[in-house]
Coordinates of C-alpha atoms in Angstrom, one line a residue:
M6 CA 217.2 217.1 21.8
S7 CA 215.4 213.7 21.9
L8 CA 215.5 211.2 19.1
R9 CA 211.8 211.7 18.7
R10 CA 212.1 215.4 18.0
L11 CA 215.0 214.9 15.7
G12 CA 212.9 212.4 13.8
F13 CA 210.0 214.7 13.5
L14 CA 212.1 217.7 12.4
S15 CA 213.8 215.6 9.7
A16 CA 210.5 214.2 8.5
A17 CA 209.0 217.7 8.3
L18 CA 211.2 218.3 5.2
L19 CA 209.6 215.4 3.4
T20 CA 206.5 215.7 1.1
A21 CA 203.4 214.9 3.1
A22 CA 201.6 211.7 2.0
T23 CA 197.9 211.1 1.9
L24 CA 196.5 208.6 4.5
T25 CA 193.4 206.7 3.4
A26 CA 191.0 204.6 5.4
C27 CA 192.6 201.8 7.4
S28 CA 190.7 199.1 5.6
T29 CA 192.3 200.0 2.2
E30 CA 195.8 201.3 3.1
P31 CA 198.5 199.3 5.0
V32 CA 199.3 200.8 8.4
K33 CA 202.8 200.4 9.6
A34 CA 204.2 201.2 13.0
D35 CA 206.2 204.1 11.6
D36 CA 203.3 205.5 9.6
P37 CA 202.1 209.0 10.7
K38 CA 198.9 209.2 12.7
P39 CA 195.8 209.8 10.6
S40 CA 194.3 213.3 10.5
P41 CA 190.7 214.4 9.6
T42 CA 192.1 216.5 6.6
G43 CA 193.7 213.5 5.0
T44 CA 197.2 214.9 5.3
T45 CA 199.9 213.4 7.5
A46 CA 201.7 214.8 10.4
P47 CA 205.5 214.5 10.5
S48 CA 206.6 211.0 11.4
G49 CA 208.9 210.2 14.3
A50 CA 212.1 208.1 14.4
P51 CA 211.1 204.7 13.1
G52 CA 212.0 201.6 15.0
G53 CA 213.7 198.6 13.5
A54 CA 211.6 195.6 12.7
P55 CA 212.2 192.1 14.0
D56 CA 211.3 190.8 10.6
K57 CA 212.1 192.7 7.4
G58 CA 209.0 194.5 6.3
G59 CA 207.3 194.1 9.6
L60 CA 204.8 191.5 10.9
A61 CA 201.2 191.2 9.8
L62 CA 199.0 192.7 12.5
A63 CA 197.4 189.4 13.5
D64 CA 200.7 187.7 13.7
A65 CA 202.1 190.5 15.8
I66 CA 199.2 190.3 18.2
R67 CA 199.8 186.5 18.6
K68 CA 203.5 187.3 19.3
I69 CA 202.5 189.2 22.5
P70 CA 203.0 186.8 25.5
L71 CA 199.8 185.6 27.1
A72 CA 199.6 185.9 30.9
E73 CA 197.1 186.8 33.6
E74 CA 197.1 190.5 34.7
K75 CA 198.4 191.5 38.1
R76 CA 197.2 194.9 39.5
T77 CA 198.4 194.3 43.1
G78 CA 200.7 197.1 44.4
Y79 CA 200.1 199.5 41.5
E80 CA 200.6 203.2 42.2
R81 CA 200.8 205.8 39.4
D82 CA 203.8 207.3 41.2
S83 CA 205.7 204.1 40.5
F84 CA 206.3 205.5 37.0
K85 CA 208.2 208.8 37.3
H86 CA 207.1 211.3 34.7
W87 CA 207.4 213.8 33.1
V88 CA 211.2 214.1 33.1
D89 CA 213.7 216.2 31.1
E90 CA 216.0 213.3 30.1
D91 CA 218.2 215.3 27.8
N92 CA 218.4 218.4 30.0
D93 CA 217.3 220.8 27.3
G94 CA 214.7 222.4 29.5
C95 CA 211.7 220.6 27.9
P96 CA 210.2 217.7 29.9
T97 CA 208.6 214.8 28.1
R98 CA 205.1 216.4 27.8
Q99 CA 206.5 219.4 25.9
E100 CA 208.8 217.2 23.8
V101 CA 205.7 215.3 22.5
L102 CA 203.7 218.5 21.9
L103 CA 206.6 220.0 20.0
A104 CA 207.1 216.8 17.9
E105 CA 203.5 216.3 17.1
A106 CA 202.4 219.9 16.3
V107 CA 200.9 220.4 12.9
T108 CA 201.7 224.1 13.2
A109 CA 204.7 224.7 15.5
P110 CA 204.0 226.6 18.7
E111 CA 206.2 229.4 20.0
Q112 CA 208.6 228.2 22.7
G113 CA 209.2 230.4 25.7
D114 CA 211.2 230.3 28.9
R115 CA 211.2 226.9 30.6
C116 CA 209.7 225.4 27.4
T117 CA 206.3 227.1 27.9
L118 CA 204.4 226.8 24.6
S119 CA 202.0 229.2 23.0
G120 CA 200.1 229.0 19.8
G121 CA 200.4 226.0 17.5
T122 CA 197.9 223.4 16.3
W123 CA 197.5 219.7 16.8
T124 CA 195.4 216.9 15.5
S125 CA 194.1 214.3 17.9
Y126 CA 193.9 211.2 15.9
Y127 CA 191.6 209.4 18.4
D128 CA 188.7 211.7 17.6
E129 CA 189.9 213.7 14.5
A130 CA 189.8 216.9 16.5
E131 CA 191.9 219.9 15.7
V132 CA 193.3 221.6 18.9
T133 CA 194.7 225.1 19.1
D134 CA 195.4 225.2 22.8
A135 CA 198.1 222.8 24.2
K136 CA 196.4 222.9 27.6
K137 CA 193.5 221.0 26.1
L138 CA 195.8 218.1 25.2
D139 CA 196.8 215.1 27.3
I140 CA 199.9 213.0 26.5
D141 CA 198.5 209.5 26.4
H142 CA 200.6 206.5 27.2
M143 CA 199.6 204.2 24.4
V144 CA 199.5 201.3 26.8
P145 CA 198.4 203.0 30.1
L146 CA 200.6 202.9 33.1
A147 CA 198.2 200.7 35.1
E148 CA 197.9 198.3 32.1
A149 CA 201.6 198.2 31.8
W150 CA 201.9 197.3 35.5
D151 CA 199.3 194.6 35.1
S152 CA 201.1 193.2 32.1
G153 CA 204.6 192.9 33.5
A154 CA 205.9 196.3 34.7
H155 CA 205.2 195.3 38.3
G156 CA 208.4 193.3 38.1
W157 CA 210.6 196.1 36.6
T158 CA 213.1 198.3 38.3
P159 CA 212.1 201.9 39.0
E160 CA 214.5 203.0 36.3
R161 CA 212.9 200.9 33.6
R162 CA 209.4 202.1 34.6
E163 CA 210.7 205.7 34.3
A164 CA 212.1 204.9 30.9
Y165 CA 208.7 203.4 29.9
A166 CA 206.8 206.4 31.1
N167 CA 209.0 208.9 29.2
D168 CA 209.7 206.8 26.0
L169 CA 210.6 209.3 23.3
D170 CA 212.6 206.9 21.2
A171 CA 209.5 205.3 19.7
E172 CA 206.8 207.4 18.1
R173 CA 204.0 205.0 19.1
S174 CA 204.6 205.0 22.9
L175 CA 203.2 208.5 23.6
V176 CA 200.7 210.5 21.7
A177 CA 199.1 214.0 22.1
V178 CA 195.3 213.6 22.1
T179 CA 192.3 215.5 23.4
A180 CA 191.9 215.3 27.2
K181 CA 188.3 214.1 26.7
T182 CA 189.4 211.0 24.8
N183 CA 192.4 210.2 27.0
R184 CA 190.2 210.4 30.1
S185 CA 187.6 208.2 28.5
K186 CA 190.2 205.6 27.8
A187 CA 191.7 205.8 31.3
D188 CA 193.5 202.5 31.9
K189 CA 191.4 200.4 29.6
D190 CA 192.8 198.0 27.0
P191 CA 191.2 197.5 23.5
A192 CA 188.7 195.0 24.9
A193 CA 187.1 197.8 26.8
W194 CA 187.9 201.0 24.8
M195 CA 188.8 202.0 21.3
P196 CA 189.1 205.5 19.8
P197 CA 185.8 207.0 18.7
A198 CA 187.0 207.9 15.2
E199 CA 186.7 205.0 12.8
S200 CA 189.7 206.2 10.9
A201 CA 191.8 205.6 14.0
T202 CA 191.0 201.9 14.5
C203 CA 193.9 200.2 12.5
T204 CA 196.5 202.8 13.6
Y205 CA 195.5 202.3 17.2
L206 CA 195.7 198.5 17.0
V207 CA 199.2 198.8 15.4
D208 CA 200.3 201.3 18.0
W209 CA 199.1 199.2 20.9
T210 CA 200.6 196.0 19.6
A211 CA 203.9 197.7 18.7
T212 CA 204.2 199.2 22.2
K213 CA 203.4 195.9 23.9
L214 CA 206.0 194.1 21.8
R215 CA 208.6 196.9 22.3
W216 CA 208.4 196.6 26.1
N217 CA 207.8 192.8 26.2
L218 CA 204.4 193.3 27.9
S219 CA 201.9 190.5 28.1
A220 CA 198.2 190.3 27.2
D221 CA 195.5 188.3 28.9
E222 CA 193.1 186.1 26.8
T223 CA 190.3 188.6 26.7
E224 CA 192.6 191.3 25.4
Q225 CA 194.1 189.1 22.8
A226 CA 190.7 187.9 21.6
A227 CA 189.5 191.5 21.2
L228 CA 192.7 192.6 19.4
L229 CA 192.4 189.7 16.9
E230 CA 188.7 190.4 16.3
L231 CA 189.2 194.1 15.7
A232 CA 192.2 193.4 13.5
E233 CA 190.0 191.5 11.0
S234 CA 189.2 194.8 9.4
C235 CA 192.9 195.7 9.1
A236 CA 194.1 192.8 7.0
D237 CA 196.9 194.9 5.3
S238 CA 198.2 196.5 8.5
T239 CA 201.7 195.6 9.5
V240 CA 203.7 196.2 12.8
E241 CA 207.3 197.3 13.1
Y242 CA 209.0 197.8 16.4
E243 CA 212.3 198.0 18.2
S244 CA 212.7 196.3 21.5
A245 CA 213.4 198.8 24.3
S246 CA 216.9 198.5 25.8

């Protein structure tokens, strides 16, 4: 069983906390995703912070290395996914769906899922059919390639595409919002739900820092401008091995 699922199962035993709007409540990288009902989903395994208590969001954004993007040579198949890393019969997609379910689905042969409910924090939509959910790479594969993954080994790209050891790397969201996002960075796309803004900026920044991915000047400027409404948000992350 993945560390992500273990973290979610443990957290399910805790009392749910109320998540308020991002402008009034600090958002940390190990905070649960917001939901339209105001209750929290179980949180995943938190990553260690490079500085105790985390970094202020704006400081974390400035910590992302600046570099020009490089798209040359990108192919989606350069990132192998979805894999069954722990050989428990559930590939990465199902692992995320199981971990993020608000109401747990029934698990059948070969990890087929039926029933269950999910909350897509990008658009505050409640989903009752797993087939209507996409698993979004917080920093899209093409953006990761542009930002440094073009120089990685195939093994590291596979690890990135199936990162279950950090809650923020992968997220179950409505197919509509994921396909609207495509490979855009926050300069070109943000989640439609206003409640998602600060959480999304924290998630994006934590993922870039975790994998030592760069940002170009346009992306950094957009992140810093958007972060002005998230003054109390902090970022915690653990560098990927």
